[in-house]
Amino acid sequence: MTTADLSSTSSEFRALITQVDKRRHRKDRTMRVLIWGAFVLAMIPLVSVSLTVVVHGMQKLDLDFLTHSMRGVFGGADAGGIYHAIVGTLLITLFATLISVPIGLLTAIYLVEYGRGSLARAVTFFVDVMTGIPSIVAGLFAYALFAVFFGPAVRMGVVGSVALSVLMIPVVVRSSEEMLRLVPNELREAALALGVPKWLVVIKVVLRTAVAGIGTGVTIAVARVMGETAPLLIAVGTIDSINTNLFSGRMMTLPVFIYQQYQQGLVPCTPGQQNCIPTINYDRAWAAALTLIILVMLLNLIGRLITRFFAPKNLG
Amino acid sequence: MAQRIDVKDLNIYYGDFKAVADVGMAIEPRSVTAFIGPSGCGKSTFLRTLNRMHEVIPGAHVEGTVAVDGVDLYGADVDPVAVRRQVGMVFQRPNPFPTMSIEENVLAGVRLNNKRISKSDAADLVEVSLRSANLWTEVKDRLNRPGSGLSGGQQQRLCIARAIAVKPQVLLMDEPCSALDPISTLAIEDLISELKSAYTIVIVTHNMQQAARVSDRTAFFNLAGVGQPGRLVEIDDTGTIFSSPREQATEDYISGRFG
Ligand SMILES: Nc1ncnc2c1ncn2[C@@H]1O[C@H](COP(=O)(O)OP(=O)(O)OP(=O)(O)O)[C@@H](O)[C@H]1O
Ligand SMILES: [Mg+2]
């Protein structure tokens, strides 16, 4: 083959591989614009909500606000805070988590590792149904349950925890189930072939491998119920002072506090009145909202750290 | 130490599907027995019945007897978990535990069983097991690194070390070299030849040369057609199988006329 031949075939080849497919390029560009557009559209409400809450919430949010309850605060006085609501929210969600995680995790383990046949199908069906329960119905259910034993006037933190766990359990089951199914079957077989009994395989291999993902799922579930208002309004009620006892009396929680402040609305200050801010209730509501968002974000951060700590380390 | 395995009239099922039928064979102690045969003929399935791993799959069950030193593994009073401690297994794909270090992987059989073991005993066990798996020199400086950070061949030898650390009497290997390069394969074949002085070894392989190289006896499995159960065609000394098998099917398979 001569040099001339070579160069002519090479130029043909060049033509083949440099040909631009115009249609594909156009499609690619359109899709790219659409995807970016969708992303920006999705970001608008998020950014707008965060900005609004931060701008409004910052006005009232200070150390005083975080460390005082609303006890003895009335009218338009520039006083009071959300300490009682923070305590209530933390205690009630913590207890709800303590109820939901064991139940949810054990259910997921049953479904993935042991469940066969109609019972497993029934459990899956009921978990699906539970996912769809409106939160206010969960509140009514918990209230009705406790009213049987404590009479119709029952209002306790633990009732709220039960209501929240009704909402949490299906989320925990679903996410844990998914994480457990992601654990490769080879690892189970490897452990079984070493003569490890099944229950130890489940605890020490399956759970250990999936723990990071399960932690993330639980964090998301907690974050989701932390902002629940309706069931807590029914089951726990409202109060102005600090109550740290889940098993006696009403408690305040952040979402309910926000609702209560918003509902009280503008304060009718008489002109020239000392220490009276007409919009004080709204200011408190915004500051409480900001606190709630920060709490949820802190929780996500902790969840992420846990995940990173437990994640399988692949690269040596 | 090493034990003789006698299989009689074994039928193996996945639910209603009969995957393997009428297997009868004797596996000699302290020898290497190779299983060969076309894909889907039930080599893995049969191998897994030798340490009761078959029944881990939902619906899977067997009929017949597998006797190790005269004791039926499927007898009513036999604990499958205890069987698996005596009959270890190495899988086709290396499967070290991703959450554990190299050292922890070797100790998995001890630690996962919540058994107490002193620090020095543990260190000894790790070294002995890794040495017998020909891996010690390569990893002795990084025992605390994740096991999944090793190369495929090293991972497979780690899995062998993990299986040996339980001190089984029989070692089952299902295509242990199929994911490995020729050098790692040779390393593992050498290892098998060394291990047979202490263990009864059964190996499934698709590599005829490998079967010829490492095994003392070879069993050929075949299946009559799709949906039919696989059967044992013949088992004999490896030399005989590869030079003058009794069955035509064996000769056809070995000489590459099918499968
Ligand atoms: N988990 C399972 N459930 C149902 N049937 C199975 C299962 N595993 C294997 N089988 C069937 O059992 C038969 C034997 O399969 P097996 O895996 O033992 O073959 P094999 O000889 O090991 O093949 P290969 O050489 O490809 O590994 C096949 O028909 C297969 O479809
Ligand atoms: Mg196989």
Coordinates of C-alpha atoms and ligand atoms in Angstrom, one line a residue:
Chain A
M1 CA 0.0 0.0 0.0
T2 CA 1.5 3.4 -1.0
T3 CA 1.5 6.5 1.2
A4 CA -1.1 8.2 -1.0
D5 CA -3.5 5.3 -0.3
L6 CA -2.8 5.5 3.4
S7 CA -3.6 9.2 3.6
S8 CA -6.8 8.8 1.5
T9 CA -8.1 6.0 3.8
S10 CA -7.1 8.0 6.8
S11 CA -9.0 11.0 5.7
E12 CA -12.0 8.9 5.0
F13 CA -11.8 7.5 8.5
R14 CA -11.4 11.0 9.8
A15 CA -14.6 12.0 8.1
L16 CA -16.3 9.0 9.7
I17 CA -15.3 9.8 13.2
T18 CA -15.6 13.5 13.1
Q19 CA -19.1 13.6 11.6
V20 CA -21.3 15.6 13.9
D21 CA -24.8 14.2 14.5
K22 CA -26.7 17.4 14.5
R23 CA -30.0 15.9 15.8
R24 CA -28.3 14.3 18.7
H25 CA -26.6 17.5 19.6
R26 CA -29.8 19.5 19.5
K27 CA -31.6 16.9 21.6
D28 CA -28.7 16.9 24.1
R29 CA -28.9 20.7 24.5
T30 CA -32.7 20.7 24.9
M31 CA -32.6 18.0 27.6
R32 CA -29.8 19.9 29.4
V33 CA -31.8 23.1 29.5
L34 CA -34.9 21.2 30.6
I35 CA -33.1 19.5 33.4
W36 CA -31.4 22.6 34.6
G37 CA -34.8 24.4 34.4
A38 CA -36.4 21.7 36.6
F39 CA -33.6 22.0 39.1
V40 CA -33.9 25.8 39.3
L41 CA -37.7 25.5 39.6
A42 CA -37.3 23.0 42.5
M43 CA -34.8 25.3 44.2
I44 CA -37.0 28.4 44.1
P45 CA -39.5 27.3 46.8
L46 CA -36.7 25.9 49.0
V47 CA -34.6 29.0 48.8
S48 CA -37.6 31.3 49.3
V49 CA -38.9 29.4 52.3
S50 CA -35.5 29.3 54.0
L51 CA -34.9 33.0 53.3
T52 CA -38.3 34.0 54.6
V53 CA -37.9 32.0 57.8
V54 CA -34.4 33.2 58.4
V55 CA -35.2 36.9 57.8
H56 CA -38.4 36.8 60.0
G57 CA -37.0 34.4 62.6
M58 CA -33.8 36.3 63.2
Q59 CA -35.6 39.3 64.7
K60 CA -36.7 37.5 67.8
L61 CA -34.3 34.6 68.1
D62 CA -31.8 35.2 70.8
L63 CA -30.5 33.4 73.9
D64 CA -33.3 34.8 76.1
F65 CA -35.9 33.4 73.7
L66 CA -34.3 30.0 73.7
T67 CA -34.0 29.8 77.5
H68 CA -37.4 31.0 78.8
S69 CA -40.8 29.6 78.7
M70 CA -44.1 31.5 78.2
R71 CA -45.1 31.3 81.8
G72 CA -46.7 34.6 83.0
V73 CA -46.2 36.3 79.7
F74 CA -49.3 38.1 78.3
G75 CA -50.4 40.9 76.1
G76 CA -47.9 42.4 73.7
A77 CA -45.0 42.1 76.2
D78 CA -41.6 41.6 74.6
A79 CA -40.9 38.6 76.8
G80 CA -41.2 34.8 76.9
G81 CA -39.5 32.1 74.8
I82 CA -39.7 28.6 73.6
Y83 CA -37.6 26.7 76.1
H84 CA -40.7 24.6 77.1
A85 CA -41.5 23.8 73.5
I86 CA -38.0 22.7 72.6
V87 CA -37.9 20.5 75.7
G88 CA -41.3 19.1 74.7
T89 CA -40.4 18.5 71.1
L90 CA -37.1 16.8 72.0
L91 CA -38.6 14.5 74.7
I92 CA -41.7 13.5 72.7
T93 CA -39.8 12.7 69.5
L94 CA -37.0 10.9 71.4
F95 CA -39.6 8.7 73.0
A96 CA -41.4 8.2 69.7
T97 CA -38.1 7.1 68.3
L98 CA -37.5 4.7 71.1
I99 CA -40.8 3.1 70.4
S100 CA -40.6 3.1 66.6
V101 CA -37.0 1.9 65.9
P102 CA -37.2 -1.5 67.7
I103 CA -40.7 -2.2 66.3
G104 CA -39.9 -1.0 62.8
L105 CA -36.5 -2.6 62.6
L106 CA -37.7 -6.0 63.9
T107 CA -40.6 -5.9 61.4
A108 CA -38.1 -5.2 58.6
I109 CA -35.8 -8.0 59.8
Y110 CA -38.8 -10.3 59.9
L111 CA -39.8 -9.3 56.3
V112 CA -36.4 -9.6 54.8
E113 CA -34.8 -12.5 56.7
Y114 CA -37.6 -14.7 57.9
G115 CA -41.0 -13.8 56.4
R116 CA -42.4 -16.1 53.8
G117 CA -45.9 -16.6 52.4
S118 CA -49.1 -15.0 53.5
L119 CA -48.1 -13.6 56.9
A120 CA -45.3 -11.6 55.3
R121 CA -47.6 -10.4 52.6
A122 CA -50.2 -9.3 55.2
V123 CA -47.5 -7.4 57.2
T124 CA -46.3 -5.6 54.1
F125 CA -49.9 -4.7 53.3
F126 CA -50.6 -3.3 56.7
V127 CA -47.3 -1.3 56.6
D128 CA -48.5 0.2 53.3
V129 CA -51.9 1.0 54.9
M130 CA -50.1 2.6 57.9
T131 CA -48.0 4.8 55.5
G132 CA -51.2 6.4 54.3
I133 CA -52.7 7.2 57.7
P134 CA -53.3 11.0 58.0
S135 CA -51.4 12.4 60.9
I136 CA -54.5 13.7 62.6
V137 CA -56.0 10.2 62.6
A138 CA -52.9 9.0 64.3
G139 CA -53.4 11.6 67.0
L140 CA -57.0 10.7 67.5
F141 CA -56.1 7.0 67.7
A142 CA -53.4 7.6 70.4
Y143 CA -55.8 9.8 72.3
A144 CA -58.6 7.3 72.1
L145 CA -56.3 4.5 73.2
F146 CA -55.1 6.4 76.3
A147 CA -58.6 7.8 77.0
V148 CA -59.7 4.2 77.7
F149 CA -57.4 4.0 80.6
F150 CA -57.1 7.6 81.8
G151 CA -60.5 9.1 81.0
P152 CA -61.4 11.6 78.3
A153 CA -59.3 14.5 79.7
V154 CA -56.0 12.7 79.2
R155 CA -53.2 14.9 77.8
M156 CA -49.7 13.6 78.2
G157 CA -46.4 13.7 76.3
V158 CA -46.4 9.9 75.9
V159 CA -49.7 10.0 74.1
G160 CA -48.1 12.3 71.5
S161 CA -45.1 9.9 71.3
V162 CA -47.4 7.0 70.5
A163 CA -49.2 9.1 67.9
L164 CA -45.9 10.0 66.3
S165 CA -44.7 6.5 66.3
V166 CA -47.8 5.4 64.4
L167 CA -46.5 7.7 61.7
M168 CA -42.8 6.7 62.1
I169 CA -43.1 3.0 62.2
P170 CA -44.0 2.5 58.5
V171 CA -41.3 4.8 57.4
V172 CA -38.7 3.0 59.5
V173 CA -39.9 -0.4 58.3
R174 CA -39.8 0.7 54.7
S175 CA -36.4 2.2 54.7
S176 CA -34.8 -0.5 56.9
E177 CA -36.3 -3.1 54.7
E178 CA -34.7 -1.6 51.6
M179 CA -31.4 -1.3 53.3
L180 CA -31.5 -4.9 54.5
R181 CA -32.3 -6.1 51.0
L182 CA -29.3 -4.3 49.7
V183 CA -27.0 -6.5 51.8
P184 CA -25.6 -9.1 49.3
N185 CA -26.8 -12.6 49.9
E186 CA -23.2 -13.8 49.5
L187 CA -22.3 -12.3 52.8
R188 CA -25.2 -14.2 54.5
E189 CA -24.0 -17.4 52.9
A190 CA -20.4 -16.7 53.7
A191 CA -21.3 -16.4 57.4
L192 CA -23.6 -19.4 57.4
A193 CA -20.9 -21.5 55.8
L194 CA -18.6 -20.6 58.7
G195 CA -21.1 -22.3 61.0
V196 CA -22.7 -19.1 62.4
P197 CA -26.3 -19.5 63.5
K198 CA -28.8 -17.5 61.5
W199 CA -29.7 -15.1 64.3
L200 CA -26.1 -14.1 64.8
V201 CA -25.7 -13.7 61.0
V202 CA -28.6 -11.3 61.0
I203 CA -27.2 -9.3 63.9
K204 CA -23.5 -9.3 63.2
V205 CA -23.3 -9.4 59.5
V206 CA -26.6 -8.2 58.0
L207 CA -27.4 -5.4 60.5
R208 CA -23.8 -4.4 60.8
T209 CA -23.5 -4.0 57.0
A210 CA -26.7 -2.1 56.7
V211 CA -26.5 0.0 59.9
A212 CA -25.4 3.2 58.1
G213 CA -28.3 3.1 55.7
I214 CA -30.7 2.2 58.5
G215 CA -29.4 5.2 60.5
T216 CA -30.1 7.5 57.6
G217 CA -33.6 6.1 57.3
V218 CA -34.3 6.6 61.0
T219 CA -33.0 10.2 60.9
I220 CA -35.3 11.0 58.0
A221 CA -38.2 9.5 59.8
V222 CA -37.5 11.5 62.9
A223 CA -37.1 14.7 60.9
R224 CA -40.4 14.0 59.3
V225 CA -42.4 13.6 62.5
M226 CA -40.6 16.5 64.3
G227 CA -42.8 19.0 62.5
E228 CA -46.1 17.2 63.0
T229 CA -48.7 19.5 64.5
A230 CA -52.2 18.1 64.4
P231 CA -51.6 14.9 66.4
L232 CA -49.7 16.7 69.1
L233 CA -52.4 19.4 69.4
I234 CA -54.9 16.6 70.1
A235 CA -52.8 14.3 72.2
V236 CA -50.5 16.6 74.1
G237 CA -52.3 19.9 74.1
T238 CA -50.6 23.2 75.0
I239 CA -49.1 24.7 78.1
D240 CA -47.1 27.9 78.9
S241 CA -44.7 26.4 81.4
I242 CA -42.0 23.8 81.3
N243 CA -43.0 20.2 81.8
T244 CA -40.3 17.5 81.5
N245 CA -42.5 14.6 82.5
L246 CA -43.8 12.6 79.6
F247 CA -46.2 10.7 81.8
S248 CA -48.1 13.6 83.4
G249 CA -49.9 16.6 82.1
R250 CA -49.7 18.7 78.9
M251 CA -46.5 19.6 77.2
M252 CA -45.7 22.3 74.6
T253 CA -44.0 21.4 71.3
L254 CA -42.5 23.7 68.7
P255 CA -45.0 23.1 65.9
V256 CA -48.0 23.5 68.2
F257 CA -46.3 26.6 69.7
I258 CA -46.0 28.1 66.2
Y259 CA -49.7 27.4 65.5
Q260 CA -50.8 28.8 68.8
Q261 CA -48.8 32.1 68.4
Y262 CA -50.0 32.5 64.9
Q263 CA -53.6 31.9 66.0
Q264 CA -53.4 34.6 68.7
G265 CA -52.6 37.1 65.9
L266 CA -52.0 40.8 66.3
V267 CA -52.0 42.3 69.8
P268 CA -54.4 45.2 70.2
C269 CA -52.0 47.7 71.8
T270 CA -53.4 51.0 72.9
P271 CA -51.5 53.9 71.3
G272 CA -48.6 55.0 73.5
Q273 CA -48.7 51.8 75.7
Q274 CA -45.3 50.8 77.2
N275 CA -43.8 47.5 76.3
C276 CA -46.4 46.4 73.8
I277 CA -45.4 45.1 70.3
P278 CA -48.5 44.4 68.1
T279 CA -46.7 41.8 66.0
I280 CA -45.0 40.0 69.0
N281 CA -47.0 36.7 68.4
Y282 CA -46.0 36.5 64.8
D283 CA -42.4 37.3 65.7
R284 CA -42.3 34.4 68.2
A285 CA -43.9 32.1 65.6
W286 CA -41.2 32.9 63.0
A287 CA -38.4 32.5 65.6
A288 CA -39.8 29.2 66.7
A289 CA -40.1 28.1 63.0
L290 CA -36.4 28.9 62.5
T291 CA -35.5 27.0 65.6
L292 CA -37.4 24.0 64.4
I293 CA -35.7 24.0 61.0
I294 CA -32.3 24.3 62.7
L295 CA -33.1 21.4 65.0
V296 CA -34.1 19.2 62.0
M297 CA -30.9 20.3 60.2
L298 CA -28.8 19.4 63.2
L299 CA -30.4 16.1 63.4
N300 CA -29.6 15.4 59.7
L301 CA -26.0 16.4 60.4
I302 CA -25.7 14.0 63.3
G303 CA -27.3 11.3 61.1
R304 CA -24.7 11.9 58.4
L305 CA -21.9 11.7 60.8
I306 CA -23.2 8.4 62.1
T307 CA -23.5 7.1 58.6
R308 CA -20.0 8.1 57.7
F309 CA -18.7 6.4 60.9
F310 CA -20.4 3.1 60.2
A311 CA -20.2 2.9 56.4
P312 CA -18.2 -0.1 55.1
K313 CA -14.7 1.1 54.3
N314 CA -13.9 -0.2 50.9
L315 CA -10.7 1.5 49.9
G316 CA -7.6 0.4 51.6
Chain B
M1 CA -8.8 -36.0 61.1
A2 CA -10.1 -35.8 57.6
Q3 CA -13.2 -37.7 56.9
R4 CA -14.7 -40.0 54.3
I5 CA -18.0 -39.0 52.7
D6 CA -20.5 -41.5 51.4
V7 CA -23.5 -40.3 49.4
K8 CA -26.4 -42.6 48.7
D9 CA -29.4 -42.2 46.5
L10 CA -29.4 -38.4 46.8
N11 CA -32.2 -36.4 45.2
I12 CA -32.0 -32.7 45.4
Y13 CA -34.9 -30.3 45.0
Y14 CA -35.6 -26.6 44.6
G15 CA -39.3 -26.6 45.7
D16 CA -40.9 -29.0 43.3
F17 CA -38.1 -28.9 40.8
K18 CA -35.8 -31.9 41.0
A19 CA -32.4 -30.5 40.2
V20 CA -30.2 -33.5 40.8
A21 CA -31.2 -37.2 40.9
D22 CA -29.8 -40.4 42.2
V23 CA -26.3 -39.4 43.2
G24 CA -24.2 -42.0 44.9
M25 CA -20.5 -41.7 45.4
A26 CA -17.7 -42.1 47.9
I27 CA -15.3 -39.3 48.6
E28 CA -12.0 -40.4 50.0
P29 CA -10.4 -38.7 53.0
R30 CA -7.3 -36.6 52.4
S31 CA -7.8 -36.4 48.7
V32 CA -9.0 -33.9 46.2
T33 CA -12.2 -34.8 44.3
A34 CA -13.1 -32.6 41.3
F35 CA -16.6 -32.2 39.9
I36 CA -16.9 -31.4 36.3
G37 CA -19.8 -31.1 33.9
P38 CA -21.7 -28.7 31.7
S39 CA -23.4 -25.6 33.2
G40 CA -26.6 -26.2 35.0
C41 CA -26.0 -30.0 35.6
G42 CA -26.1 -29.4 39.4
K43 CA -22.5 -29.4 40.5
S44 CA -22.9 -26.4 42.8
T45 CA -26.3 -27.7 44.0
F46 CA -24.8 -31.1 44.9
L47 CA -21.7 -29.5 46.6
R48 CA -24.0 -27.4 48.8
T49 CA -25.8 -30.5 50.1
L50 CA -22.4 -31.7 51.5
N51 CA -22.5 -29.0 54.2
R52 CA -26.2 -28.4 54.4
M53 CA -26.0 -25.0 52.7
H54 CA -28.5 -26.1 50.2
E55 CA -31.5 -25.8 52.6
V56 CA -30.6 -22.1 53.2
I57 CA -32.6 -21.4 50.0
P58 CA -36.3 -21.2 50.6
G59 CA -38.1 -24.4 49.5
A60 CA -34.9 -26.3 48.9
H61 CA -34.7 -29.9 50.3
V62 CA -33.1 -33.2 49.7
E63 CA -33.9 -37.0 49.9
G64 CA -31.3 -39.6 50.6
T65 CA -28.2 -39.8 52.8
V66 CA -24.9 -38.0 53.0
A67 CA -22.8 -39.8 55.6
V68 CA -19.5 -38.3 56.9
D69 CA -17.6 -41.1 58.6
G70 CA -20.7 -43.1 58.8
V71 CA -22.9 -40.3 60.4
D72 CA -25.8 -39.2 58.2
L73 CA -25.7 -35.3 57.9
Y74 CA -29.4 -35.3 57.3
G75 CA -30.2 -37.4 60.4
A76 CA -32.9 -36.0 62.8
D77 CA -30.5 -35.1 65.6
V78 CA -27.9 -33.3 63.4
D79 CA -27.5 -29.5 63.8
P80 CA -26.8 -27.9 60.4
V81 CA -24.8 -25.1 62.1
A82 CA -22.5 -27.7 63.6
V83 CA -22.2 -29.5 60.3
R84 CA -21.0 -26.3 58.6
R85 CA -18.2 -25.9 61.2
Q86 CA -16.9 -29.3 60.2
V87 CA -17.4 -28.9 56.4
G88 CA -16.2 -25.5 55.3
M89 CA -16.9 -23.8 52.0
V90 CA -15.3 -21.4 49.6
F91 CA -17.5 -19.7 47.1
Q92 CA -17.0 -18.8 43.4
R93 CA -16.9 -15.1 44.0
P94 CA -14.5 -13.9 46.8
N95 CA -16.8 -12.6 49.5
P96 CA -14.9 -11.1 52.4
F97 CA -17.0 -9.1 54.9
P98 CA -16.8 -5.5 53.8
T99 CA -17.1 -4.1 57.3
M100 CA -14.2 -6.1 58.6
S101 CA -10.4 -5.8 58.4
I102 CA -8.2 -8.6 57.0
E103 CA -7.6 -9.9 60.5
E104 CA -11.3 -9.7 61.5
N105 CA -12.2 -11.6 58.4
V106 CA -9.9 -14.5 59.3
L107 CA -11.4 -14.5 62.8
A108 CA -15.0 -14.2 61.6
G109 CA -15.8 -17.8 62.3
V110 CA -14.8 -17.2 65.9
R111 CA -16.0 -13.7 66.5
L112 CA -19.3 -14.1 64.8
N113 CA -20.0 -17.0 67.1
N114 CA -19.4 -14.9 70.1
K115 CA -16.6 -17.3 71.2
R116 CA -14.0 -15.9 73.5
I117 CA -10.4 -16.1 72.4
S118 CA -7.3 -14.6 74.0
K119 CA -5.4 -11.9 72.1
S120 CA -2.4 -14.1 71.6
D121 CA -4.5 -17.1 70.5
A122 CA -6.2 -14.9 68.0
A123 CA -2.9 -13.6 66.6
D124 CA -1.7 -17.1 66.3
L125 CA -4.8 -18.3 64.5
V126 CA -4.6 -15.4 62.1
E127 CA -1.0 -16.1 61.3
V128 CA -1.4 -19.9 60.9
S129 CA -4.5 -19.5 58.8
L130 CA -3.1 -16.9 56.5
R131 CA 0.2 -18.9 56.2
S132 CA -1.7 -22.0 55.1
A133 CA -3.6 -19.8 52.6
N134 CA -0.3 -18.5 51.3
L135 CA -1.3 -15.0 52.0
W136 CA 0.6 -14.1 55.1
T137 CA 3.7 -12.5 53.5
E138 CA 1.5 -10.3 51.4
V139 CA -0.7 -8.9 54.1
K140 CA 1.2 -9.2 57.4
D141 CA 1.9 -5.5 57.4
R142 CA -1.7 -4.4 56.9
L143 CA -3.8 -6.8 58.9
N144 CA -6.0 -3.9 60.0
R145 CA -6.9 -2.7 56.5
P146 CA -10.3 -3.7 55.0
G147 CA -10.4 -7.1 53.5
S148 CA -12.2 -5.7 50.4
G149 CA -9.2 -3.6 49.6
L150 CA -7.2 -6.7 48.4
S151 CA -7.0 -7.9 44.9
G152 CA -9.4 -10.6 43.7
G153 CA -6.9 -13.4 44.1
Q154 CA -5.9 -12.2 47.5
Q155 CA -9.5 -11.9 48.5
Q156 CA -10.1 -15.5 47.5
R157 CA -7.1 -16.7 49.5
L158 CA -8.4 -14.6 52.4
C159 CA -11.7 -16.4 52.1
I160 CA -9.8 -19.7 52.2
A161 CA -8.0 -18.6 55.3
R162 CA -11.3 -17.6 56.8
A163 CA -12.7 -21.1 56.1
I164 CA -9.6 -22.9 57.4
A165 CA -9.6 -20.8 60.6
V166 CA -12.7 -22.6 61.7
K167 CA -10.7 -25.9 61.6
P168 CA -13.1 -27.9 59.4
Q169 CA -12.3 -31.4 58.3
V170 CA -13.7 -31.1 54.8
L171 CA -13.3 -28.1 52.5
L172 CA -15.7 -27.5 49.6
M173 CA -14.7 -25.1 46.8
D174 CA -17.1 -24.0 44.2
E175 CA -15.1 -22.7 41.2
P176 CA -12.7 -20.9 43.5
C177 CA -10.5 -19.7 40.6
S178 CA -13.1 -18.7 38.0
A179 CA -12.7 -15.0 38.9
L180 CA -8.9 -15.1 39.1
D181 CA -6.0 -14.5 36.8
P182 CA -3.6 -17.4 35.9
I183 CA -1.1 -16.5 38.5
S184 CA -3.6 -16.4 41.4
T185 CA -5.1 -19.6 40.0
L186 CA -1.7 -21.3 40.2
A187 CA -1.3 -20.0 43.8
I188 CA -4.6 -21.5 44.8
E189 CA -3.9 -24.8 43.0
D190 CA -0.6 -25.1 44.9
L191 CA -2.5 -24.3 48.0
I192 CA -5.1 -27.0 47.3
S193 CA -2.3 -29.6 46.9
E194 CA -0.8 -28.6 50.2
L195 CA -4.1 -28.6 52.0
K196 CA -5.0 -32.1 51.0
S197 CA -2.6 -33.5 53.4
A198 CA -4.9 -32.3 56.2
Y199 CA -8.3 -31.9 54.6
T200 CA -10.7 -33.7 52.4
I201 CA -11.2 -31.4 49.5
V202 CA -14.0 -31.2 47.0
I203 CA -13.7 -28.7 44.1
V204 CA -16.0 -27.8 41.3
T205 CA -14.3 -26.5 38.2
H206 CA -15.0 -25.8 34.6
N207 CA -11.3 -26.0 33.8
M208 CA -10.3 -29.5 32.6
Q209 CA -6.6 -28.8 33.1
Q210 CA -7.2 -27.7 36.6
A211 CA -9.2 -30.8 37.4
A212 CA -6.4 -32.9 35.9
R213 CA -3.7 -31.0 37.8
V214 CA -5.2 -30.8 41.3
S215 CA -7.5 -33.8 41.7
D216 CA -7.1 -37.4 42.6
R217 CA -10.5 -38.4 41.6
T218 CA -12.9 -36.8 39.2
A219 CA -16.7 -37.0 39.0
F220 CA -18.5 -36.1 35.8
F221 CA -22.1 -34.8 36.0
N222 CA -24.4 -34.4 33.1
L223 CA -28.0 -33.6 32.3
A224 CA -30.2 -35.2 29.8
G225 CA -32.0 -32.0 28.7
V226 CA -33.4 -28.7 29.9
G227 CA -35.8 -29.2 32.9
Q228 CA -34.4 -32.7 33.5
P229 CA -32.5 -33.4 36.7
G230 CA -28.7 -33.6 36.5
R231 CA -27.1 -37.0 37.2
L232 CA -23.7 -38.3 38.1
V233 CA -22.3 -40.1 35.0
E234 CA -19.2 -41.5 36.5
I235 CA -16.6 -41.0 39.1
D236 CA -13.1 -42.5 38.9
D237 CA -9.4 -41.8 39.3
T238 CA -8.6 -38.6 37.5
G239 CA -6.1 -40.3 35.3
T240 CA -8.7 -42.9 34.2
I241 CA -11.4 -40.3 33.6
F242 CA -9.0 -38.2 31.4
S243 CA -7.5 -41.1 29.5
S244 CA -10.0 -43.9 29.2
P245 CA -13.4 -43.1 30.7
R246 CA -16.0 -45.8 30.8
E247 CA -18.8 -43.6 29.4
Q248 CA -19.0 -42.1 25.9
A249 CA -20.5 -38.9 27.3
T250 CA -17.5 -38.3 29.6
E251 CA -15.1 -38.7 26.7
D252 CA -17.2 -36.4 24.5
Y253 CA -17.3 -33.7 27.2
I254 CA -13.6 -34.0 28.0
S255 CA -12.5 -33.8 24.4
G256 CA -14.7 -30.8 23.9
R257 CA -17.3 -32.3 21.7
F258 CA -20.1 -30.7 23.8
G259 CA -20.7 -28.6 26.9
Ligands
LIG1 N1 -31.7 -21.0 43.9 C1 -32.2 -21.8 42.9 N2 -33.5 -21.9 42.8 C2 -34.1 -22.7 41.9 N3 -33.4 -23.4 41.0 C3 -32.0 -23.4 41.1 C4 -31.4 -22.5 42.0 N4 -30.0 -22.6 41.9 C5 -29.9 -23.5 40.8 N5 -31.0 -23.9 40.4 C6 -31.2 -24.9 39.3 O1 -30.6 -26.1 39.6 C7 -30.0 -26.6 38.4 C8 -28.5 -26.9 38.8 O2 -27.9 -25.6 39.0 P1 -26.4 -25.5 39.6 O3 -26.2 -24.1 39.9 O4 -26.2 -26.5 40.6 O5 -25.5 -25.9 38.3 P2 -24.0 -25.9 38.1 O6 -23.7 -27.3 37.6 O7 -23.3 -25.4 39.3 O8 -23.8 -24.9 36.9 P3 -22.6 -23.9 36.7 O9 -21.5 -24.8 36.1 O10 -23.1 -23.0 35.6 O11 -22.3 -23.3 37.9 C9 -30.1 -25.7 37.3 O12 -31.2 -26.1 36.5 C10 -30.5 -24.4 38.0 O13 -31.4 -23.7 37.2
MG2 MG -22.1 -23.6 39.8

